[in-house]
Amino acid sequence: MTSTRTGPTPDVPISDVPRLRVHHLGRAKKRGERLTMLTAYDAIVAGVFDDAGIDILLVGDSMGTTVLGMPSTLTVALEDIERATRAVATAVRRAMVVADLPFGTYEDSPTHAFDSATRLMRAGAHAVKFEGGQRVASQVQLIASAGIPVIGHIGFTPQSEHGLGGPRIQGRDAASLDTLTADAVALQEAGASAIVLELMPADAAATLTDMLQIPTIGIGAGPHCDAQVLVWTDMVGLTPRPPRFARAFGQARRDLQAAAGAYAEAVRNGAYPDPEHSY
Ligand code: KIV
Protein backbone atom coordinates (compact mmCIF):
# COMPACT_ATOMS: atom_id res chain seq x y z
CA MET A 1 0.00 0.00 0.00
CA THR A 2 1.30 3.47 -0.83
CA SER A 3 2.05 5.66 2.18
CA THR A 4 0.08 8.90 2.34
CA ARG A 5 2.64 10.48 4.67
CA THR A 6 4.24 13.45 2.96
CA GLY A 7 6.61 14.75 5.62
CA PRO A 8 8.50 13.87 8.76
CA THR A 9 6.53 12.75 11.80
CA PRO A 10 5.96 15.46 14.42
CA ASP A 11 8.30 13.51 16.76
CA VAL A 12 11.40 14.27 14.73
CA PRO A 13 13.50 17.03 16.34
CA ILE A 14 13.50 20.14 14.15
CA SER A 15 17.27 19.81 13.74
CA ASP A 16 16.62 16.47 11.98
CA VAL A 17 13.91 17.49 9.52
CA PRO A 18 15.21 17.05 5.98
CA ARG A 19 13.88 20.43 4.89
CA LEU A 20 13.01 23.33 7.14
CA ARG A 21 9.61 24.76 6.28
CA VAL A 22 7.52 27.54 7.76
CA HIS A 23 5.35 25.29 9.95
CA HIS A 24 8.50 24.04 11.69
CA LEU A 25 9.03 27.51 13.16
CA GLY A 26 5.90 27.36 15.30
CA ARG A 27 6.52 23.71 16.12
CA ALA A 28 10.03 24.52 17.36
CA LYS A 29 8.67 27.23 19.65
CA LYS A 30 5.99 24.92 21.10
CA ARG A 31 8.61 22.29 21.88
CA GLY A 32 11.21 24.71 23.18
CA GLU A 33 13.69 23.77 20.43
CA ARG A 34 15.95 26.71 19.60
CA LEU A 35 16.34 27.62 15.92
CA THR A 36 19.54 28.84 14.30
CA MET A 37 19.83 31.54 11.65
CA LEU A 38 22.80 33.12 9.87
CA THR A 39 23.07 35.57 7.02
CA ALA A 40 24.42 34.31 3.68
CA TYR A 41 24.93 36.26 0.49
CA ASP A 42 26.48 33.75 -1.93
CA ALA A 43 26.35 30.11 -2.94
CA ILE A 44 29.62 28.85 -1.47
CA VAL A 45 29.00 30.16 2.04
CA ALA A 46 25.32 29.17 1.93
CA GLY A 47 26.32 25.59 1.05
CA VAL A 48 28.72 25.43 4.00
CA PHE A 49 26.10 26.69 6.47
CA ASP A 50 23.44 24.38 5.04
CA ASP A 51 25.81 21.42 5.47
CA ALA A 52 26.46 22.60 9.05
CA GLY A 53 22.73 22.32 9.78
CA ILE A 54 21.86 26.00 10.15
CA ASP A 55 18.05 26.15 10.02
CA ILE A 56 17.46 29.51 8.33
CA LEU A 57 19.67 31.50 5.96
CA LEU A 58 18.91 35.19 5.70
CA VAL A 59 19.86 37.04 2.54
CA GLY A 60 19.98 40.20 4.60
CA ASP A 61 20.43 43.75 3.41
CA SER A 62 23.43 43.68 5.77
CA MET A 63 25.16 42.48 2.59
CA GLY A 64 25.51 46.20 1.76
CA THR A 65 27.79 46.95 4.69
CA THR A 66 29.22 43.43 5.02
CA VAL A 67 30.30 42.46 1.51
CA LEU A 68 29.48 45.37 -0.83
CA GLY A 69 31.45 48.04 1.05
CA MET A 70 28.47 50.39 1.46
CA PRO A 71 28.36 52.81 4.41
CA SER A 72 24.84 51.65 5.40
CA THR A 73 22.07 49.32 4.25
CA LEU A 74 20.13 52.21 2.71
CA THR A 75 21.69 51.89 -0.73
CA VAL A 76 21.08 48.16 -1.18
CA ALA A 77 18.84 47.57 -4.20
CA LEU A 78 16.20 44.92 -4.73
CA GLU A 79 18.38 43.60 -7.57
CA ASP A 80 21.27 43.05 -5.11
CA ILE A 81 19.07 40.91 -2.85
CA GLU A 82 17.48 39.19 -5.85
CA ARG A 83 20.83 38.07 -7.27
CA ALA A 84 22.14 36.94 -3.88
CA THR A 85 18.91 35.06 -3.16
CA ARG A 86 19.27 33.18 -6.45
CA ALA A 87 22.81 32.15 -5.47
CA VAL A 88 21.90 31.13 -1.91
CA ALA A 89 18.76 29.22 -2.94
CA THR A 90 20.71 27.22 -5.51
CA ALA A 91 23.18 26.00 -2.88
CA VAL A 92 20.73 25.00 -0.17
CA ARG A 93 19.06 21.63 0.41
CA ARG A 94 17.69 21.88 3.96
CA ALA A 95 17.70 25.46 5.22
CA MET A 96 14.83 27.89 4.83
CA VAL A 97 15.94 30.87 2.72
CA VAL A 98 14.61 34.24 3.87
CA ALA A 99 15.19 37.31 1.68
CA ASP A 100 15.18 40.88 3.01
CA LEU A 101 13.13 43.61 1.35
CA PRO A 102 15.55 46.54 1.07
CA PHE A 103 14.85 50.17 1.97
CA GLY A 104 12.34 51.82 -0.37
CA THR A 105 10.81 48.62 -1.72
CA TYR A 106 7.85 48.10 0.63
CA GLU A 107 7.12 51.01 2.99
CA ASP A 108 4.70 53.06 0.87
CA SER A 109 2.03 50.47 0.06
CA PRO A 110 1.03 46.82 0.39
CA THR A 111 1.03 46.40 -3.40
CA HIS A 112 4.58 47.75 -3.72
CA ALA A 113 5.65 45.39 -0.94
CA PHE A 114 3.86 42.50 -2.64
CA ASP A 115 5.59 43.20 -5.98
CA SER A 116 8.99 43.27 -4.26
CA ALA A 117 8.21 40.09 -2.33
CA THR A 118 7.18 38.24 -5.48
CA ARG A 119 10.48 39.11 -7.15
CA LEU A 120 12.41 37.62 -4.24
CA MET A 121 10.21 34.52 -4.14
CA ARG A 122 10.77 34.04 -7.88
CA ALA A 123 14.50 34.27 -7.19
CA GLY A 124 14.17 31.25 -4.88
CA ALA A 125 13.35 32.65 -1.43
CA HIS A 126 11.08 30.62 0.85
CA ALA A 127 10.04 33.68 2.89
CA VAL A 128 10.62 37.42 3.02
CA LYS A 129 11.56 39.73 5.89
CA PHE A 130 11.07 43.45 6.30
CA GLU A 131 11.46 46.05 9.02
CA GLY A 132 8.72 47.76 11.03
CA GLY A 133 5.74 46.90 13.22
CA GLN A 134 2.30 48.54 13.11
CA ARG A 135 3.30 50.73 10.16
CA VAL A 136 3.82 47.69 7.90
CA ALA A 137 1.01 45.48 9.23
CA SER A 138 -1.08 45.88 6.07
CA GLN A 139 1.93 44.89 3.96
CA VAL A 140 2.41 41.75 6.08
CA GLN A 141 -1.29 40.97 5.81
CA LEU A 142 -1.38 41.14 2.00
CA ILE A 143 1.84 39.19 1.47
CA ALA A 144 1.07 36.50 4.05
CA SER A 145 -2.48 36.05 2.74
CA ALA A 146 -0.99 35.40 -0.70
CA GLY A 147 0.89 32.41 0.75
CA ILE A 148 4.28 34.02 1.21
CA PRO A 149 5.71 33.52 4.72
CA VAL A 150 6.74 36.83 6.29
CA ILE A 151 9.27 37.45 9.05
CA GLY A 152 8.92 40.78 10.87
CA HIS A 153 11.79 42.85 12.31
CA ILE A 154 11.44 45.28 15.24
CA GLY A 155 13.63 46.92 17.86
CA PHE A 156 16.56 48.67 16.25
CA THR A 157 15.77 48.60 12.53
CA PRO A 158 18.88 49.61 10.55
CA GLN A 159 16.92 51.04 7.60
CA SER A 160 15.53 53.66 10.05
CA GLU A 161 18.89 54.41 11.63
CA HIS A 162 18.63 58.13 10.90
CA GLY A 163 15.13 58.37 12.35
CA LEU A 164 16.18 56.38 15.41
CA GLY A 165 19.33 58.44 15.98
CA GLY A 166 21.77 55.60 15.25
CA PRO A 167 22.10 52.01 16.48
CA ARG A 168 20.46 52.57 19.88
CA ILE A 169 19.01 49.97 22.19
CA GLN A 170 15.20 49.98 22.01
CA GLY A 171 12.64 49.01 24.67
CA ARG A 172 14.58 50.41 27.62
CA ASP A 173 11.68 52.31 29.18
CA ALA A 174 8.01 51.47 29.65
CA ALA A 175 6.78 53.63 26.75
CA SER A 176 9.28 52.14 24.33
CA LEU A 177 8.43 48.60 25.50
CA ASP A 178 4.72 49.39 25.00
CA THR A 179 5.47 50.38 21.41
CA LEU A 180 7.48 47.20 20.81
CA THR A 181 4.64 45.15 22.30
CA ALA A 182 2.05 46.82 20.06
CA ASP A 183 4.35 46.31 17.04
CA ALA A 184 4.88 42.64 17.83
CA VAL A 185 1.14 42.00 18.32
CA ALA A 186 0.32 43.84 15.07
CA LEU A 187 2.81 41.68 13.14
CA GLN A 188 1.53 38.44 14.66
CA GLU A 189 -2.11 39.39 13.98
CA ALA A 190 -1.25 40.35 10.40
CA GLY A 191 0.13 36.85 9.80
CA ALA A 192 3.88 37.06 10.36
CA SER A 193 5.53 33.67 10.97
CA ALA A 194 8.33 34.96 13.24
CA ILE A 195 9.80 38.28 14.37
CA VAL A 196 13.44 39.40 14.54
CA LEU A 197 14.13 41.37 17.74
CA GLU A 198 17.21 43.54 17.31
CA LEU A 199 19.12 45.46 20.01
CA MET A 200 16.93 45.41 23.10
CA PRO A 201 17.41 44.44 26.75
CA ALA A 202 17.16 40.71 27.43
CA ASP A 203 14.16 41.30 29.72
CA ALA A 204 12.22 43.11 27.00
CA ALA A 205 12.95 40.32 24.52
CA ALA A 206 11.88 37.73 27.13
CA THR A 207 8.58 39.55 27.69
CA LEU A 208 7.87 39.63 23.94
CA THR A 209 8.92 36.01 23.51
CA ASP A 210 6.59 34.85 26.31
CA MET A 211 3.70 36.91 24.99
CA LEU A 212 3.89 35.82 21.33
CA GLN A 213 2.72 32.55 19.82
CA ILE A 214 5.17 32.95 16.91
CA PRO A 215 8.94 32.57 17.45
CA THR A 216 11.24 35.48 18.17
CA ILE A 217 14.68 35.60 16.56
CA GLY A 218 17.15 37.60 18.61
CA ILE A 219 20.16 39.65 17.58
CA GLY A 220 21.62 41.68 20.41
CA ALA A 221 18.46 40.79 22.36
CA GLY A 222 19.76 38.34 24.96
CA PRO A 223 19.34 34.60 25.46
CA HIS A 224 15.57 34.24 25.91
CA CYS A 225 14.50 34.41 22.26
CA ASP A 226 13.26 31.31 20.44
CA ALA A 227 16.03 31.61 17.83
CA GLN A 228 19.25 33.57 17.29
CA VAL A 229 20.63 35.23 14.18
CA LEU A 230 24.08 36.65 13.48
CA VAL A 231 25.71 38.24 10.46
CA TRP A 232 27.97 35.46 9.25
CA THR A 233 31.15 37.52 9.02
CA ASP A 234 30.72 38.48 12.70
CA MET A 235 30.10 34.84 13.63
CA VAL A 236 33.34 33.57 12.04
CA GLY A 237 35.56 36.43 13.18
CA LEU A 238 35.97 38.12 9.78
CA THR A 239 34.41 41.53 10.48
CA PRO A 240 37.11 44.04 11.52
CA ARG A 241 34.94 45.83 14.14
CA PRO A 242 32.03 43.56 15.09
CA PRO A 243 29.16 44.76 17.30
CA ARG A 244 29.50 44.11 21.04
CA PHE A 245 26.73 41.50 21.12
CA ALA A 246 28.36 39.33 18.43
CA ARG A 247 30.56 36.44 19.49
CA ALA A 248 33.22 35.15 17.06
CA PHE A 249 33.13 31.35 16.86
CA GLY A 250 36.17 31.25 14.57
CA GLN A 251 39.16 33.34 13.52
CA ALA A 252 38.48 33.64 9.82
CA ARG A 253 40.21 37.00 9.41
CA ARG A 254 43.43 35.67 10.90
CA ASP A 255 43.17 32.37 8.98
CA LEU A 256 42.42 34.02 5.61
CA GLN A 257 45.26 36.47 6.05
CA ALA A 258 47.65 33.66 6.98
CA ALA A 259 46.58 31.59 3.95
CA ALA A 260 46.92 34.56 1.58
CA GLY A 261 50.33 35.38 3.06
CA ALA A 262 51.52 31.77 2.69
CA TYR A 263 50.29 31.68 -0.92
CA ALA A 264 52.05 34.94 -1.78
CA GLU A 265 55.26 33.72 -0.20
CA ALA A 266 55.13 30.40 -2.08
CA VAL A 267 54.53 32.13 -5.42
CA ARG A 268 57.33 34.61 -4.81
CA ASN A 269 59.89 32.00 -3.83
CA GLY A 270 58.86 29.53 -6.56
CA ALA A 271 57.53 26.85 -4.16
CA TYR A 272 54.14 26.99 -5.88
CA PRO A 273 53.19 25.61 -8.41
CA ASP A 274 55.32 22.54 -7.69
CA PRO A 275 55.39 19.32 -9.78
CA GLU A 276 52.41 17.94 -7.80
CA HIS A 277 50.25 20.88 -8.89
CA SER A 278 51.41 21.08 -12.52
CA TYR A 279 50.25 19.19 -15.65
O1 KIV B 1 20.16 42.25 7.15
C1 KIV B 1 20.40 41.55 8.14
O2 KIV B 1 21.43 40.89 8.24
C2 KIV B 1 19.42 41.53 9.21
C3 KIV B 1 19.83 40.84 10.48
C4 KIV B 1 20.70 41.74 11.25
C5 KIV B 1 18.66 40.39 11.24
O3 KIV B 1 18.36 42.05 9.08
XYZ file of C-alpha atoms and ligand atoms in Angstrom:
287
model
C 0.000 0.000 0.000
C 1.300 3.471 -0.833
C 2.054 5.662 2.179
C 0.082 8.897 2.343
C 2.635 10.483 4.669
C 4.244 13.448 2.963
C 6.608 14.749 5.615
C 8.498 13.874 8.764
C 6.527 12.751 11.796
C 5.958 15.464 14.419
C 8.296 13.506 16.757
C 11.401 14.266 14.734
C 13.503 17.034 16.338
C 13.503 20.136 14.153
C 17.274 19.809 13.738
C 16.618 16.467 11.983
C 13.910 17.490 9.523
C 15.207 17.046 5.982
C 13.880 20.426 4.893
C 13.008 23.334 7.141
C 9.606 24.763 6.279
C 7.519 27.543 7.765
C 5.346 25.289 9.955
C 8.500 24.037 11.690
C 9.030 27.512 13.160
C 5.905 27.355 15.300
C 6.515 23.710 16.121
C 10.030 24.516 17.358
C 8.667 27.229 19.650
C 5.994 24.921 21.095
C 8.605 22.285 21.884
C 11.211 24.713 23.181
C 13.692 23.765 20.433
C 15.951 26.711 19.597
C 16.340 27.618 15.924
C 19.542 28.844 14.298
C 19.831 31.543 11.649
C 22.800 33.122 9.872
C 23.071 35.569 7.022
C 24.420 34.310 3.678
C 24.931 36.263 0.488
C 26.477 33.751 -1.925
C 26.350 30.109 -2.940
C 29.616 28.848 -1.466
C 28.995 30.161 2.042
C 25.315 29.169 1.930
C 26.320 25.594 1.051
C 28.725 25.434 3.996
C 26.099 26.689 6.468
C 23.442 24.382 5.042
C 25.808 21.420 5.475
C 26.457 22.599 9.052
C 22.726 22.317 9.781
C 21.863 26.000 10.152
C 18.048 26.150 10.018
C 17.460 29.509 8.334
C 19.674 31.500 5.959
C 18.913 35.191 5.699
C 19.857 37.036 2.538
C 19.982 40.202 4.599
C 20.434 43.749 3.410
C 23.429 43.682 5.770
C 25.159 42.480 2.592
C 25.507 46.202 1.762
C 27.795 46.950 4.686
C 29.221 43.433 5.019
C 30.300 42.464 1.510
C 29.483 45.372 -0.834
C 31.454 48.039 1.048
C 28.473 50.395 1.463
C 28.355 52.810 4.410
C 24.838 51.654 5.404
C 22.075 49.319 4.252
C 20.132 52.207 2.711
C 21.694 51.894 -0.733
C 21.084 48.157 -1.177
C 18.837 47.572 -4.202
C 16.198 44.923 -4.729
C 18.384 43.604 -7.572
C 21.272 43.052 -5.112
C 19.067 40.910 -2.853
C 17.482 39.187 -5.852
C 20.828 38.066 -7.265
C 22.143 36.939 -3.880
C 18.907 35.063 -3.159
C 19.275 33.181 -6.448
C 22.811 32.146 -5.475
C 21.904 31.132 -1.909
C 18.760 29.223 -2.935
C 20.712 27.224 -5.513
C 23.177 26.005 -2.880
C 20.732 25.000 -0.171
C 19.063 21.629 0.414
C 17.693 21.882 3.960
C 17.703 25.458 5.222
C 14.832 27.888 4.830
C 15.936 30.866 2.723
C 14.608 34.244 3.871
C 15.194 37.306 1.682
C 15.184 40.877 3.007
C 13.129 43.614 1.349
C 15.548 46.542 1.069
C 14.854 50.171 1.969
C 12.336 51.822 -0.367
C 10.813 48.619 -1.724
C 7.854 48.095 0.627
C 7.122 51.005 2.987
C 4.703 53.059 0.873
C 2.030 50.470 0.058
C 1.031 46.823 0.394
C 1.030 46.402 -3.396
C 4.576 47.751 -3.716
C 5.649 45.390 -0.944
C 3.864 42.503 -2.636
C 5.590 43.200 -5.980
C 8.986 43.275 -4.261
C 8.214 40.094 -2.329
C 7.185 38.240 -5.485
C 10.476 39.108 -7.152
C 12.405 37.617 -4.242
C 10.208 34.522 -4.140
C 10.773 34.039 -7.875
C 14.504 34.269 -7.186
C 14.171 31.252 -4.885
C 13.349 32.649 -1.427
C 11.081 30.623 0.849
C 10.039 33.680 2.891
C 10.620 37.425 3.024
C 11.555 39.735 5.891
C 11.073 43.455 6.297
C 11.461 46.052 9.017
C 8.718 47.758 11.034
C 5.739 46.903 13.221
C 2.303 48.545 13.112
C 3.301 50.734 10.162
C 3.815 47.692 7.899
C 1.011 45.476 9.233
C -1.081 45.885 6.073
C 1.932 44.894 3.959
C 2.413 41.752 6.083
C -1.292 40.972 5.810
C -1.382 41.135 2.004
C 1.837 39.189 1.466
C 1.065 36.496 4.050
C -2.483 36.050 2.742
C -0.990 35.396 -0.698
C 0.885 32.411 0.749
C 4.281 34.024 1.209
C 5.705 33.525 4.718
C 6.744 36.832 6.289
C 9.270 37.454 9.047
C 8.923 40.784 10.872
C 11.788 42.851 12.313
C 11.435 45.283 15.239
C 13.627 46.916 17.860
C 16.563 48.668 16.245
C 15.775 48.600 12.535
C 18.885 49.611 10.550
C 16.918 51.039 7.602
C 15.530 53.658 10.045
C 18.891 54.408 11.629
C 18.627 58.134 10.897
C 15.130 58.372 12.348
C 16.184 56.377 15.406
C 19.335 58.441 15.983
C 21.766 55.598 15.253
C 22.098 52.011 16.475
C 20.462 52.568 19.876
C 19.011 49.966 22.194
C 15.197 49.976 22.009
C 12.641 49.008 24.674
C 14.581 50.412 27.620
C 11.682 52.313 29.182
C 8.010 51.472 29.654
C 6.778 53.629 26.751
C 9.277 52.138 24.328
C 8.433 48.601 25.505
C 4.722 49.386 24.996
C 5.469 50.385 21.406
C 7.479 47.198 20.815
C 4.638 45.147 22.296
C 2.053 46.824 20.058
C 4.346 46.312 17.045
C 4.884 42.637 17.830
C 1.144 42.004 18.316
C 0.322 43.838 15.072
C 2.808 41.676 13.141
C 1.530 38.439 14.664
C -2.107 39.386 13.983
C -1.248 40.348 10.402
C 0.127 36.850 9.802
C 3.884 37.064 10.364
C 5.528 33.675 10.966
C 8.332 34.965 13.237
C 9.805 38.281 14.372
C 13.439 39.403 14.539
C 14.131 41.368 17.738
C 17.210 43.542 17.306
C 19.115 45.458 20.010
C 16.933 45.412 23.097
C 17.407 44.444 26.748
C 17.164 40.712 27.427
C 14.160 41.296 29.723
C 12.225 43.106 27.005
C 12.950 40.318 24.522
C 11.883 37.734 27.128
C 8.582 39.554 27.685
C 7.865 39.634 23.943
C 8.924 36.007 23.514
C 6.585 34.852 26.308
C 3.703 36.910 24.986
C 3.894 35.822 21.334
C 2.725 32.549 19.821
C 5.172 32.954 16.915
C 8.938 32.572 17.450
C 11.237 35.481 18.168
C 14.678 35.603 16.558
C 17.150 37.597 18.612
C 20.163 39.647 17.575
C 21.619 41.679 20.407
C 18.460 40.794 22.364
C 19.758 38.335 24.959
C 19.336 34.602 25.461
C 15.571 34.242 25.914
C 14.500 34.414 22.256
C 13.261 31.307 20.436
C 16.033 31.611 17.833
C 19.249 33.568 17.290
C 20.626 35.226 14.178
C 24.080 36.653 13.476
C 25.705 38.242 10.462
C 27.968 35.460 9.247
C 31.148 37.516 9.015
C 30.719 38.482 12.700
C 30.103 34.845 13.633
C 33.338 33.574 12.038
C 35.561 36.434 13.181
C 35.973 38.118 9.784
C 34.407 41.533 10.481
C 37.107 44.043 11.521
C 34.940 45.829 14.139
C 32.031 43.562 15.087
C 29.159 44.756 17.299
C 29.505 44.115 21.045
C 26.731 41.497 21.123
C 28.364 39.325 18.432
C 30.562 36.436 19.492
C 33.218 35.151 17.059
C 33.132 31.353 16.863
C 36.168 31.254 14.570
C 39.155 33.341 13.523
C 38.477 33.636 9.822
C 40.207 37.000 9.415
C 43.426 35.670 10.903
C 43.168 32.371 8.980
C 42.423 34.022 5.609
C 45.259 36.474 6.053
C 47.653 33.656 6.977
C 46.578 31.586 3.953
C 46.921 34.559 1.580
C 50.330 35.379 3.056
C 51.520 31.772 2.695
C 50.288 31.681 -0.920
C 52.054 34.939 -1.781
C 55.264 33.721 -0.198
C 55.126 30.401 -2.075
C 54.527 32.130 -5.419
C 57.333 34.613 -4.806
C 59.889 32.002 -3.830
C 58.855 29.530 -6.562
C 57.531 26.854 -4.162
C 54.137 26.995 -5.884
C 53.190 25.606 -8.414
C 55.315 22.542 -7.688
C 55.387 19.323 -9.782
C 52.412 17.936 -7.805
C 50.248 20.876 -8.894
C 51.415 21.083 -12.517
C 50.245 19.194 -15.650
O 20.155 42.253 7.153
C 20.402 41.554 8.136
O 21.434 40.888 8.240
C 19.420 41.532 9.206
C 19.827 40.845 10.476
C 20.698 41.736 11.247
C 18.656 40.390 11.244
O 18.363 42.052 9.079
